[in-house]
C-alpha positions as CSV (number, residue, x, y, z in Angstrom):
1,M,99.2,80.7,105.4
2,E,99.7,81.5,101.7
3,I,97.5,84.2,100.2
4,T,96.3,83.4,96.6
5,T,97.6,85.4,93.6
6,F,94.0,86.6,93.1
7,G,93.8,87.9,96.6
8,A,97.1,89.8,96.3
9,I,96.2,91.3,93.0
10,F,92.7,92.2,94.2
11,G,94.1,93.9,97.3
12,L,96.6,95.9,95.3
13,S,94.0,96.9,92.8
14,M,91.6,98.1,95.5
15,A,94.4,100.1,97.0
16,I,95.1,101.8,93.7
17,A,91.4,102.4,93.0
18,L,91.0,104.0,96.4
19,I,94.1,106.2,95.9
20,I,92.8,107.3,92.5
21,G,89.5,108.1,94.3
22,K,91.3,110.5,96.5
23,V,91.0,108.4,99.6
24,S,94.0,108.8,102.0
25,P,96.9,106.7,100.6
26,V,97.6,105.3,104.1
27,Y,94.1,104.1,104.6
28,S,93.9,102.9,101.0
29,L,96.9,100.7,101.4
30,I,95.7,99.3,104.8
31,L,92.2,98.6,103.4
32,G,93.7,97.0,100.3
33,A,95.8,94.8,102.4
34,L,92.8,93.7,104.5
35,L,90.7,92.9,101.4
36,G,93.6,91.2,99.8
37,G,94.1,88.8,102.7
38,L,90.3,88.1,103.1
39,F,89.8,87.5,99.4
40,G,93.0,85.6,99.2
41,G,91.8,82.8,101.4
42,A,92.9,83.9,104.9
43,G,90.7,84.5,107.8
44,L,90.4,87.8,109.6
45,P,92.9,86.9,112.4
46,E,95.4,85.6,109.9
47,T,95.1,88.6,107.7
48,V,95.6,91.1,110.5
49,S,98.6,89.1,111.7
50,L,100.2,89.3,108.2
51,M,99.5,93.0,108.0
52,I,101.1,93.6,111.4
53,D,104.1,91.5,110.5
54,G,104.5,93.6,107.3
55,A,104.3,96.8,109.3
56,K,106.8,95.5,111.9
57,D,109.3,94.8,109.1
58,I,109.3,98.5,108.0
59,M,109.7,100.0,111.5
60,P,113.5,100.3,111.4
61,A,113.3,102.3,108.2
62,T,110.4,104.3,109.5
63,L,112.4,105.3,112.6
64,R,115.4,106.4,110.4
65,I,113.1,108.4,108.2
66,I,111.6,110.3,111.2
67,T,115.1,111.2,112.4
68,A,116.0,112.4,108.9
69,G,113.6,115.2,109.4
70,V,116.2,117.1,111.5
71,L,118.5,117.6,108.4
72,A,115.6,118.2,106.1
73,G,114.0,120.8,108.3
74,V,117.3,122.7,108.8
75,L,118.1,122.7,105.0
76,I,114.6,123.9,104.0
77,E,113.7,126.4,106.8
78,S,117.2,128.0,107.1
79,G,117.3,128.8,103.4
80,A,120.3,126.5,103.0
81,A,118.6,124.6,100.2
82,S,117.7,127.8,98.4
83,R,121.3,129.0,98.7
84,I,122.7,125.8,97.3
85,A,120.4,126.0,94.3
86,R,121.0,129.7,93.6
87,T,124.8,129.3,93.8
88,I,124.7,126.5,91.2
89,V,122.6,128.6,88.9
90,N,124.9,131.6,89.3
91,V,128.0,129.5,88.6
92,C,126.6,127.9,85.5
93,G,125.4,131.2,84.0
94,D,122.5,132.0,81.6
95,Q,123.9,129.8,78.8
96,Y,123.5,126.7,80.9
97,A,120.6,127.8,83.0
98,L,118.4,124.7,82.3
99,F,121.2,122.4,83.0
100,A,121.9,124.3,86.2
101,L,118.3,123.8,87.3
102,A,118.7,120.0,86.8
103,V,121.9,120.0,88.8
104,S,120.4,122.1,91.6
105,A,117.5,119.7,92.0
106,M,119.8,116.7,91.8
107,L,122.1,118.1,94.5
108,L,119.3,119.0,96.8
109,T,117.8,115.5,96.6
110,A,121.2,114.0,97.0
111,C,121.6,116.0,100.2
112,G,118.5,114.5,101.7
113,V,115.7,116.8,100.6
114,F,112.5,115.2,99.3
115,I,112.3,115.4,95.5
116,D,109.0,117.3,95.6
117,I,110.4,119.7,98.2
118,A,113.5,120.1,96.0
119,V,111.4,121.0,93.0
120,I,109.3,123.5,95.1
121,T,112.5,125.0,96.5
122,V,114.1,125.5,93.1
123,S,110.9,126.6,91.3
124,P,111.0,130.3,92.0
125,I,114.6,130.4,90.5
126,A,113.3,128.3,87.6
127,L,110.4,130.6,86.8
128,S,112.6,133.7,87.0
129,I,115.1,132.1,84.5
130,A,112.2,131.0,82.3
131,K,110.8,134.6,82.2
132,N,114.1,136.2,81.4
133,A,115.0,133.6,78.7
134,S,111.5,133.0,77.4
135,F,111.6,129.3,78.3
136,S,108.5,127.1,78.6
137,R,107.1,125.9,81.9
138,S,107.5,122.3,80.6
139,A,111.2,122.8,80.0
140,V,112.0,124.1,83.5
141,L,109.8,121.6,85.3
142,L,111.3,118.7,83.4
143,A,114.8,120.0,84.2
144,M,114.0,119.9,87.9
145,I,112.1,116.6,87.8
146,G,114.9,114.9,85.8
147,G,117.6,116.2,88.1
148,G,115.5,115.3,91.2
149,K,115.0,111.7,90.0
150,S,118.7,111.4,89.3
151,G,119.6,112.7,92.8
152,N,117.0,110.5,94.4
153,L,119.0,107.5,93.5
154,I,122.1,108.7,95.4
155,S,120.4,110.3,98.4
156,P,119.8,109.3,102.0
157,N,116.1,109.8,101.3
158,P,113.3,107.5,102.6
159,N,113.3,105.3,99.5
160,T,117.1,104.6,99.9
161,I,116.7,104.0,103.6
162,A,113.9,101.5,103.1
163,A,115.8,99.6,100.4
164,A,119.0,99.5,102.5
165,A,117.1,98.3,105.6
166,E,115.3,95.5,103.8
167,F,118.4,94.2,102.1
168,Q,120.5,94.8,105.2
169,L,122.9,97.1,103.4
170,D,125.0,100.0,104.4
171,I,123.1,103.0,103.0
172,S,126.3,104.7,101.7
173,R,127.0,101.7,99.5
174,L,123.5,101.8,98.0
175,M,123.8,105.5,97.4
176,L,127.1,105.0,95.6
177,A,125.8,102.0,93.6
178,N,123.6,104.2,91.4
179,L,126.0,107.1,90.9
180,V,126.6,106.3,87.2
181,P,122.9,105.8,86.4
182,A,122.2,109.2,88.2
183,I,124.8,110.9,86.0
184,A,123.4,109.3,82.9
185,G,119.9,110.5,83.9
186,L,121.2,114.0,84.4
187,V,122.8,114.1,81.0
188,F,119.7,112.7,79.3
189,T,117.6,115.3,81.1
190,A,119.8,118.1,79.7
191,F,119.2,116.7,76.2
192,L,115.4,116.5,76.6
193,V,115.0,120.0,78.1
194,S,117.0,121.4,75.2
195,L,114.3,120.1,72.9
196,L,111.5,121.5,75.1
197,R,112.8,124.9,75.9
198,K,110.4,126.6,73.5
199,R,107.6,124.0,73.5
200,G,104.4,124.6,75.5
201,E,103.4,127.7,77.4
202,I,106.2,130.3,77.6
203,V,106.7,132.0,80.9
204,T,106.0,135.7,80.4
205,H,105.1,136.8,83.9
206,F,106.4,135.9,87.3
207,D,106.2,137.8,90.6
208,A,109.3,136.9,92.5
209,P,108.8,136.3,96.2
210,D,110.5,138.6,98.8
211,K,114.1,137.7,99.0
212,Q,115.0,135.7,102.1
213,K,118.3,136.4,103.9
214,L,120.2,133.2,103.0
215,P,123.3,131.8,104.5
216,S,126.5,131.6,102.5
217,F,127.0,128.6,100.3
218,F,129.9,127.3,102.4
219,V,127.8,127.4,105.6
220,A,124.7,125.9,103.8
221,I,126.6,122.9,102.5
222,I,128.3,122.0,105.8
223,G,125.3,120.0,107.2
224,P,124.8,117.7,104.2
225,L,128.6,117.2,103.9
226,V,128.8,116.1,107.6
227,A,125.8,113.7,107.2
228,I,127.2,112.1,104.0
229,G,130.7,112.0,105.5
230,L,129.4,110.1,108.6
231,L,127.6,107.7,106.3
232,A,130.7,107.2,104.3
233,L,132.8,106.1,107.3
234,R,131.7,102.5,107.2
235,P,133.0,101.7,103.7
236,T,136.1,103.8,104.1
237,T,137.1,103.1,107.7
238,G,134.9,100.4,109.0
239,I,133.2,102.7,111.5
240,N,129.4,102.2,111.3
241,V,127.4,105.3,111.8
242,D,123.7,104.6,111.2
243,P,121.5,107.1,109.3
244,L,119.5,107.3,112.5
245,V,122.5,109.2,113.9
246,A,124.3,110.6,110.9
247,L,121.3,112.6,109.4
248,P,120.3,114.4,112.7
249,V,124.0,115.1,113.5
250,G,124.4,116.7,110.0
251,G,121.3,118.9,110.7
252,I,122.6,120.0,114.1
253,V,126.1,120.7,112.9
254,G,124.6,122.7,110.0
255,C,122.4,124.7,112.4
256,L,125.5,125.4,114.6
257,A,127.5,126.5,111.5
258,M,124.8,129.0,110.6
259,G,124.7,130.4,114.2
260,K,121.0,129.5,114.5
261,I,121.0,126.9,117.2
262,R,118.1,128.6,118.9
263,R,116.0,127.9,115.8
264,L,116.9,124.2,115.9
265,N,113.7,123.1,117.7
266,A,111.4,125.0,115.3
267,W,113.3,123.6,112.3
268,M,113.2,120.1,113.7
269,T,109.5,120.4,114.2
270,F,109.0,121.5,110.6
271,G,111.1,118.6,109.4
272,L,109.2,116.1,111.5
273,G,106.0,117.5,110.0
274,K,107.4,116.7,106.5
275,M,108.5,113.2,107.5
276,T,105.4,112.2,109.4
277,P,103.2,111.6,106.3
278,V,106.0,109.6,104.7
279,A,106.3,107.5,107.9
280,M,102.6,106.9,108.0
281,L,102.6,106.0,104.3
282,L,105.4,103.4,104.9
283,L,103.4,101.8,107.7
284,G,100.4,101.5,105.3
285,T,102.8,100.2,102.7
286,G,104.1,97.6,105.1
287,T,100.7,96.1,105.7
288,L,100.2,95.6,101.9
289,A,103.7,94.3,101.6
290,G,103.0,91.7,104.3
291,I,100.1,90.4,102.2
292,I,102.0,90.3,99.0
293,K,105.0,88.8,100.7
294,A,102.8,85.9,102.0
295,S,101.1,85.4,98.6
296,A,101.6,83.3,95.6
297,L,102.0,86.5,93.5
298,K,105.7,86.4,93.8
299,T,105.9,82.9,92.4
300,A,103.5,83.8,89.6
301,I,105.6,86.8,88.6
302,I,108.8,84.8,88.7
303,Q,107.2,82.0,86.6
304,S,106.0,84.6,84.1
305,I,109.5,85.9,83.7
306,N,110.9,82.4,83.3
307,V,108.2,81.4,80.7
308,S,108.9,84.5,78.7
309,G,112.6,83.7,78.5
310,L,113.6,86.8,80.2
311,P,116.6,86.6,82.7
312,G,115.7,86.3,86.3
313,F,117.5,89.5,87.4
314,L,114.8,91.5,85.6
315,L,112.5,90.7,88.5
316,A,114.2,93.5,90.4
317,P,113.6,96.5,88.1
318,I,110.2,95.2,86.9
319,S,109.0,94.8,90.5
320,G,110.1,98.4,91.2
321,V,108.4,99.7,88.1
322,V,105.1,97.9,88.9
323,M,105.0,98.9,92.5
324,S,105.8,102.5,91.7
325,A,102.9,102.5,89.2
326,A,100.6,101.1,91.8
327,T,101.5,103.5,94.6
328,A,102.7,106.5,92.5
329,S,105.5,106.9,95.1
330,T,109.2,106.1,94.9
331,T,109.3,105.4,98.6
332,A,106.2,103.2,98.7
333,G,107.1,101.4,95.5
334,T,110.6,100.7,96.6
335,T,109.4,99.5,100.0
336,V,106.8,97.1,98.7
337,A,109.0,95.7,96.0
338,C,112.0,95.2,98.4
339,Q,109.8,93.5,101.1
340,A,108.0,91.3,98.6
341,F,110.9,90.2,96.4
342,S,114.1,90.6,98.3
343,Q,114.3,86.9,99.4
344,S,113.4,85.7,95.9
345,L,116.2,87.8,94.3
346,L,118.7,86.6,96.9
347,S,117.7,83.0,96.3
348,M,118.5,83.5,92.6
349,G,122.0,84.5,93.4
350,I,121.6,88.2,92.8
351,S,123.6,90.2,95.4
352,A,121.8,92.3,97.9
353,L,123.4,95.5,96.5
354,A,122.4,94.7,92.9
355,G,118.8,93.8,93.9
356,A,118.3,96.9,96.0
357,A,119.9,99.2,93.4
358,M,117.8,97.9,90.5
359,I,114.5,98.0,92.5
360,H,115.3,101.5,93.7
361,A,116.0,102.6,90.1
362,G,112.8,100.8,88.8
363,A,110.7,102.6,91.4
364,T,111.5,106.0,89.8
365,V,109.9,105.0,86.5
366,L,106.2,105.6,87.2
367,D,106.1,107.4,90.6
368,H,104.9,110.6,88.9
369,L,101.5,109.2,87.8
370,P,98.4,111.4,88.5
371,H,97.1,109.4,91.4
372,G,100.1,110.4,93.5
373,S,100.9,113.7,95.2
374,F,104.2,114.3,93.3
375,F,102.3,114.9,90.1
376,H,100.1,117.6,91.6
377,A,102.8,119.2,93.8
378,T,105.2,119.7,90.9
379,A,102.5,121.1,88.6
380,G,101.5,123.6,91.3
381,S,105.1,124.6,91.9
382,V,105.3,126.2,88.4
383,G,101.7,127.1,87.9
384,M,101.1,124.4,85.2
385,N,97.7,123.3,84.2
386,L,96.6,119.7,84.3
387,G,96.7,119.2,80.5
388,D,100.3,120.4,80.1
389,R,101.4,118.4,83.2
390,L,100.0,115.2,81.7
391,K,101.9,115.9,78.4
392,L,105.1,115.9,80.5
393,I,104.7,112.3,81.8
394,P,106.3,110.6,78.7
395,Y,109.4,112.8,79.1
396,E,109.9,112.2,82.8
397,T,109.2,108.5,82.2
398,A,112.0,108.5,79.5
399,V,114.5,109.9,82.0
400,A,113.6,107.3,84.6
401,I,113.9,104.5,81.9
402,V,117.5,105.7,81.3
403,L,118.1,105.5,85.1
404,V,116.8,101.9,85.4
405,T,118.4,100.7,82.2
406,V,121.8,101.9,83.1
407,S,121.4,100.6,86.7
408,T,120.4,97.2,85.4
409,L,123.2,97.0,82.9
410,I,125.7,97.8,85.6
411,H,124.4,95.5,88.4
412,A,123.1,92.6,86.4
413,F,126.2,92.1,84.3
């Protein structure tokens, strides 16, 4: 059963409209998938079957994401994430404070912390720096977002897990594949924030939160290093340690290193709470991806690229950009694009690694639009009003364009 192009576009449009209307993103995606199938020419039983098949395809990635909550919970609740960020800022000094904020956010996301959580974690340090140096809220927030987007490309985060699962790749290879684009994004972020340091509202007041007793930097970094080391065993030694095992082990080892094993259950519960909404979002995303995957939309997009004279490999970054705009989420955008277009890209002769890397980079371009939670969470982290937050969108988009451009240049050629 092939869904018409109109049906797929209608379903996607309805999902976007519902998300903008503040309906739960999970239900918005499921309802959009249902309407897309029905308006695309399928009956109710066929539509439901396609939705379930799409959700089934995402289950391996969803299971890995749930187990990743162990490491994330330990990093956040133990104060390890805050210690890592504070150490980087202290080492860089006042002269390079904005660059240090970008590096901190990049490293935290690269360790497996969600990008919005990384920004929220670093924001008290950022506001303190901004107050002392008379920097603008826009400058410090862009530093954290740009660094976070760069780190997101090389992290064992849900978006990387979903892309690796769909293209049947080793996650460590996919993380390494976008290392150069991530560095380019970090450098470009540093350039942009140097232009914005005095533009916008200057931070003049900030009440620092009570200082938490933090672990040492050496202890704080052990958990992420163990997790990344286990993931790196496959390309270096041929020993395959799945993220489903590597990430929880990293969290447990980190907990042991801090001497807080009795807190493990509470920290795992916290991490699970952070991962559950993402897992639910992915299931909703899977239903919509099932409809798009069975539709003529893929063919229409490929034909449009061919008619325009553009090279076929651009399907990868373009699909990532479009789906990130639709869902305002790197994870959901990456998942839909990978599920819908992976086979088409492979049939064009594009390698699995190149296709996954370009889609992943493309999904960072418009994941910060206002109908997503990232936009509002990051604004709240630094106390920024809606108008100033909207003005920041072109700058964070520019950082993401650098990421996807460098990734495309590397993997397409």
